[in-house]
JSON list of C-alpha atoms in Angstrom, two decimals:
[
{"chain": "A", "resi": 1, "resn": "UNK", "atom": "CA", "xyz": [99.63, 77.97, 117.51]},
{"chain": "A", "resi": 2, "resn": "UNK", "atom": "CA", "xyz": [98.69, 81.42, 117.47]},
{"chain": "A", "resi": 3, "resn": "UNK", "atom": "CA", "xyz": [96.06, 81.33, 114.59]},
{"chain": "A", "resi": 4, "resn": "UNK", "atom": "CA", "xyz": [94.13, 78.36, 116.78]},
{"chain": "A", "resi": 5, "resn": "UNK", "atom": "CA", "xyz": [94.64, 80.81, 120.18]},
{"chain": "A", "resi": 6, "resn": "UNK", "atom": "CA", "xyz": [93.55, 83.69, 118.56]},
{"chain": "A", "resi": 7, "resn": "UNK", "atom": "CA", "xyz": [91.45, 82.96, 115.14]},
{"chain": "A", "resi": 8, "resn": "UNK", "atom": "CA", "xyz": [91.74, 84.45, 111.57]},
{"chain": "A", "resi": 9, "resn": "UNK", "atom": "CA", "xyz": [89.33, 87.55, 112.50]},
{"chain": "A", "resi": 10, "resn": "UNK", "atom": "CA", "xyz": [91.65, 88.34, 116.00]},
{"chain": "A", "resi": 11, "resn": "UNK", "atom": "CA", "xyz": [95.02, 87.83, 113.48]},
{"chain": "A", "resi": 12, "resn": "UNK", "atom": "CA", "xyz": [93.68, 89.96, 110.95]},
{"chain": "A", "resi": 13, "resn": "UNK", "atom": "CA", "xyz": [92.80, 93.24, 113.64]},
{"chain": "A", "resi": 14, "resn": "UNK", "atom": "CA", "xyz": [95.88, 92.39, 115.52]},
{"chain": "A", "resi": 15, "resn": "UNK", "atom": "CA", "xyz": [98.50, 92.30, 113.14]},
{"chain": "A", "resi": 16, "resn": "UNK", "atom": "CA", "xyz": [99.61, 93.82, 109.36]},
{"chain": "A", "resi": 17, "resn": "UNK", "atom": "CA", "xyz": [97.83, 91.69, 107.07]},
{"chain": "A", "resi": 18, "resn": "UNK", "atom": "CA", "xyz": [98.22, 92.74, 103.19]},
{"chain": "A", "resi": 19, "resn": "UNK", "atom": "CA", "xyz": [94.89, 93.11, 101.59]},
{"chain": "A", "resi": 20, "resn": "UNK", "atom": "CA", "xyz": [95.39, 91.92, 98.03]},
{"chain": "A", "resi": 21, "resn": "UNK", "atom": "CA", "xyz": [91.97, 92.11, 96.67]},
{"chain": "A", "resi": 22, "resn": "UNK", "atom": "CA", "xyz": [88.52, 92.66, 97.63]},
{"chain": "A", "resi": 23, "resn": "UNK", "atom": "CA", "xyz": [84.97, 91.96, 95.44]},
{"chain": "A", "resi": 24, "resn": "UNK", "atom": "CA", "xyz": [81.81, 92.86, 97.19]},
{"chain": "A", "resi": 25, "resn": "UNK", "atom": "CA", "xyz": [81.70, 92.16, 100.48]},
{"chain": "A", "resi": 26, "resn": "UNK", "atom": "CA", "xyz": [84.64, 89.47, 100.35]},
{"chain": "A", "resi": 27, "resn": "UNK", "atom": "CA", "xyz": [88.34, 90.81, 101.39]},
{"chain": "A", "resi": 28, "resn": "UNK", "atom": "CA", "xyz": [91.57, 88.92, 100.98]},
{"chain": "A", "resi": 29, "resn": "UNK", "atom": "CA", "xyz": [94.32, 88.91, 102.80]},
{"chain": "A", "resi": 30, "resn": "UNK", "atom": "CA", "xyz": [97.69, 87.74, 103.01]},
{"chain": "A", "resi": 31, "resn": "UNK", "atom": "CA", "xyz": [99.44, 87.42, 106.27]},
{"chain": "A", "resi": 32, "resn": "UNK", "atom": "CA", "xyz": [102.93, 86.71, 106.56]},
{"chain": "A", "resi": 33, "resn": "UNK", "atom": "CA", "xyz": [104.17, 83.98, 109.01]},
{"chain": "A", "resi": 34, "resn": "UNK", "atom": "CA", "xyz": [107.68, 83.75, 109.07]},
{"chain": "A", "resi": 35, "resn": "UNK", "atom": "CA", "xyz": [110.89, 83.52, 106.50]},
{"chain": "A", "resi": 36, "resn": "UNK", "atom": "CA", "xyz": [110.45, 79.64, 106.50]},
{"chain": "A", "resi": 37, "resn": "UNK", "atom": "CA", "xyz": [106.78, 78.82, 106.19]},
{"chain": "A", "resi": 38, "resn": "UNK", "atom": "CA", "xyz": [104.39, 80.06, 103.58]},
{"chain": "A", "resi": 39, "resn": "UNK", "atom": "CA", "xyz": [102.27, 83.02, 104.10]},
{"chain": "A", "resi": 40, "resn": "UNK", "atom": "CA", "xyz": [98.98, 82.61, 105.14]},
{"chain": "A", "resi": 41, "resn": "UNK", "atom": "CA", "xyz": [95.64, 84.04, 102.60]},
{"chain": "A", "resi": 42, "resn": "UNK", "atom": "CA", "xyz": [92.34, 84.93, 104.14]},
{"chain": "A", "resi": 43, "resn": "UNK", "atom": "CA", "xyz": [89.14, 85.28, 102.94]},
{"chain": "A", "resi": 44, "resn": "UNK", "atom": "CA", "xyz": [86.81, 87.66, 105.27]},
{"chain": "A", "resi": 45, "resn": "UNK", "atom": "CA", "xyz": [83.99, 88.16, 104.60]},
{"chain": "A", "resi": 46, "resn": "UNK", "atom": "CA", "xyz": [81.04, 90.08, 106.07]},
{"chain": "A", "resi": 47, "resn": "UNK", "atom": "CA", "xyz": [77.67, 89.13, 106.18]},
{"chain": "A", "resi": 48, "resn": "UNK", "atom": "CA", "xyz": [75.44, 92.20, 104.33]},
{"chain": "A", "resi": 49, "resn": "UNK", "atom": "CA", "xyz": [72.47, 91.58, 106.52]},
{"chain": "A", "resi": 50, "resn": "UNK", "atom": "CA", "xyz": [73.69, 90.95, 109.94]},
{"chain": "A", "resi": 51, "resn": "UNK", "atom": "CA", "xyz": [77.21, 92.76, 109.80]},
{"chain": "A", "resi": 52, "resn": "UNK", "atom": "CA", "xyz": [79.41, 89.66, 111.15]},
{"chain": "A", "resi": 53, "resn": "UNK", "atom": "CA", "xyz": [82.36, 88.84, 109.87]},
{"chain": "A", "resi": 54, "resn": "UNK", "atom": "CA", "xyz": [83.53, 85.32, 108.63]},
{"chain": "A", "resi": 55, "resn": "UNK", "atom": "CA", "xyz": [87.44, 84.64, 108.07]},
{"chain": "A", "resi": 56, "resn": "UNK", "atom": "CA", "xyz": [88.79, 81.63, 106.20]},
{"chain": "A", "resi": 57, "resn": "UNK", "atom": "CA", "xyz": [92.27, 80.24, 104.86]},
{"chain": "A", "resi": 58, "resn": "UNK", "atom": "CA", "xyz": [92.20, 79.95, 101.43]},
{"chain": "A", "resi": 59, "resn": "UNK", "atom": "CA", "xyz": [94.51, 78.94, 98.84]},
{"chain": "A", "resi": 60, "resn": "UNK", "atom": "CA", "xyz": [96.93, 81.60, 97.40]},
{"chain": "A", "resi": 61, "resn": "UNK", "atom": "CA", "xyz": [97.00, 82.51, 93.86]},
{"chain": "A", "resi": 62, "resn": "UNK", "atom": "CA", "xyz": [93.26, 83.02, 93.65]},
{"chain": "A", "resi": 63, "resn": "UNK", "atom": "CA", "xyz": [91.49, 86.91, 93.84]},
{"chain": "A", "resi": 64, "resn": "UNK", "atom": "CA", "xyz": [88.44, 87.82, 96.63]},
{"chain": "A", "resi": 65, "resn": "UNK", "atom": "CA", "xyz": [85.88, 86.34, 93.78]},
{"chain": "A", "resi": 66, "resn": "UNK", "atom": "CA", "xyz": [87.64, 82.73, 93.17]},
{"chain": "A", "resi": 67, "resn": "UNK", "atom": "CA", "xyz": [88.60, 82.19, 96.66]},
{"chain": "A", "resi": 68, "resn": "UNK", "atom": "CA", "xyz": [85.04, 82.93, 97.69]},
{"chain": "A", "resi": 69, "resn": "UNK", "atom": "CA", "xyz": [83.98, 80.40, 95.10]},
{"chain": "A", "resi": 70, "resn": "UNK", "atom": "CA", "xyz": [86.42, 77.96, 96.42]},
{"chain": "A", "resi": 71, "resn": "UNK", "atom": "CA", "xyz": [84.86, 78.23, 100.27]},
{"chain": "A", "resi": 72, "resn": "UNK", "atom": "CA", "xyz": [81.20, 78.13, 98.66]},
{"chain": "A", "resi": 73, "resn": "UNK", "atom": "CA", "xyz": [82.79, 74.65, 97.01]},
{"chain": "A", "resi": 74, "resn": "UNK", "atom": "CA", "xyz": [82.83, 76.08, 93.50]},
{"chain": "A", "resi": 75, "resn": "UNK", "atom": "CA", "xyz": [79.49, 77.70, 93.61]},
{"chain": "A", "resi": 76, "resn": "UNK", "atom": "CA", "xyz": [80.06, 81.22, 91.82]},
{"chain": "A", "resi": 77, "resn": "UNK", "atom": "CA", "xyz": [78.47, 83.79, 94.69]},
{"chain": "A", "resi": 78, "resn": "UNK", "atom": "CA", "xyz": [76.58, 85.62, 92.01]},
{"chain": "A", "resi": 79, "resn": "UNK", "atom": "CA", "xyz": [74.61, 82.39, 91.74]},
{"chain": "A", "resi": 80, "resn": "UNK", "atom": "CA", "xyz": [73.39, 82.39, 94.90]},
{"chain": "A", "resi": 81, "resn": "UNK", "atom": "CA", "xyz": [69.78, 82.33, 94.95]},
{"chain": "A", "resi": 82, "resn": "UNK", "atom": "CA", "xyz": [68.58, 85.49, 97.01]},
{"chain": "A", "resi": 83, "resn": "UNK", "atom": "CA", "xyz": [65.34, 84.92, 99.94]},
{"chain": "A", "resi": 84, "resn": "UNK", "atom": "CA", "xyz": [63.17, 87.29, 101.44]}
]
């Protein structure tokens, strides 16, 4: 109830989440919920042009890199095609 009151970004300034690993502009996060549900990852990640921040559950075991892959649906980030 409180993540869909608040949001990932608001949980993330608002209370201790663990930052596990971070890759360019991509930070993960793992918050914990409680002794009897599983802990929560995060993937925020801030936008290099414009500044704002995106946040995302993600699935554990993965570093900043895969779990950015996983939100881009596979797509490595270093293959993203670059327009100016």
């Amino acid at each position: 109830v409180l993540l869909q009151v608040m949001g990932y970004e608001k949980v993330l300034q608002d209370l201790t989440g663990n930052k596990l690993d971070e890759w360019r502009e991509y930070s993960l996060f793992e918050i914990p919920v409680d002794e009897e549900d599983e802990n929560l990852f995060v993937l925020k990640m801030e936008c290099p042009s414009t500044a704002h921040i995106h946040t995302l559950r993600v699935p554990p075991g993965t570093n900043a890199r895969e779990a950015a892959s996983w939100v881009n649906h596979g797509i490595d980030p270093t293959e993203f095609t670059v327009e100016t």
